[in-house]
Amino acid sequence: MKICSICHKISGTEEDHLDCKEMRRVELEADDVKEKLPEKLDMAKNADNLNLDIKAVLNHMTREKEKRLE
């Protein structure tokens, strides 16, 4: 038995809990997205350099966000 390094509870195996590992992976992905968000926003400001399909996706996402804010 071992103590999980993430939640600090007893683990029946010699490894961290699978749920804890997955939760940490998701948190790290979310942090990665937050770090890259300013870069993506800068790309959106200079839309002339983007492909048409990317422009369409950005327009769709903007409309969806505006609908949610109303």
Coordinates of C-alpha atoms in Angstrom, one line a residue:
M1 CA 0.0 0.0 0.0
K2 CA 1.1 3.5 -0.7
I3 CA -0.1 7.1 -0.2
C4 CA -1.3 8.8 -3.4
S5 CA 1.0 11.7 -4.1
I6 CA -2.0 13.7 -5.5
C7 CA -4.8 13.3 -3.0
H8 CA -2.6 12.0 -0.1
K9 CA -5.0 9.1 0.7
I10 CA -4.1 5.5 0.9
S11 CA -3.8 3.7 -2.4
G12 CA -4.4 -0.1 -2.6
T13 CA -1.7 -0.3 -5.3
E14 CA 1.8 0.9 -5.4
E15 CA 0.8 3.7 -7.7
D16 CA -1.3 6.9 -7.5
H17 CA -5.1 6.5 -8.0
L18 CA -6.1 6.5 -11.7
D19 CA -8.8 9.1 -11.0
C20 CA -6.2 11.4 -9.4
K21 CA -3.8 10.9 -12.4
E22 CA -6.6 11.7 -14.8
M23 CA -7.7 14.8 -12.8
R24 CA -4.1 16.1 -12.8
R25 CA -3.8 15.5 -16.6
V26 CA -7.0 17.5 -17.2
E27 CA -5.8 20.3 -15.0
L28 CA -2.5 20.5 -16.8
E29 CA -4.3 20.6 -20.2
A30 CA -6.4 23.4 -18.9
D31 CA -3.4 25.4 -17.8
D32 CA -1.8 24.8 -21.2
V33 CA -4.9 26.1 -23.0
K34 CA -4.8 29.2 -20.7
E35 CA -1.2 29.9 -21.6
K36 CA -1.8 29.6 -25.4
L37 CA -5.0 31.6 -25.4
P38 CA -3.3 35.0 -25.8
E39 CA -1.5 33.7 -28.9
K40 CA -4.8 32.5 -30.3
L41 CA -6.4 35.8 -29.7
D42 CA -3.6 37.6 -31.5
M43 CA -4.2 35.4 -34.5
A44 CA -7.9 36.3 -34.4
K45 CA -7.1 40.0 -34.5
N46 CA -5.0 39.6 -37.7
A47 CA -7.7 37.6 -39.6
D48 CA -6.2 38.3 -43.0
N49 CA -3.5 35.7 -42.5
L50 CA -6.0 32.9 -41.5
N51 CA -7.5 30.3 -43.8
L52 CA -11.2 30.6 -44.6
D53 CA -12.1 27.5 -42.6
I54 CA -10.4 28.9 -39.5
K55 CA -12.2 32.2 -40.0
A56 CA -15.5 30.3 -40.2
V57 CA -14.8 28.4 -37.0
L58 CA -13.8 31.6 -35.2
N59 CA -16.9 33.4 -36.4
H60 CA -19.1 30.5 -35.3
M61 CA -17.4 30.5 -31.8
T62 CA -17.9 34.2 -31.5
R63 CA -21.6 34.0 -32.3
E64 CA -22.1 31.1 -29.9
K65 CA -20.4 33.1 -27.1
E66 CA -22.5 36.2 -27.8
K67 CA -25.7 34.1 -27.7
R68 CA -24.7 32.7 -24.3
L69 CA -23.9 36.2 -23.0
E70 CA -27.4 37.6 -24.0

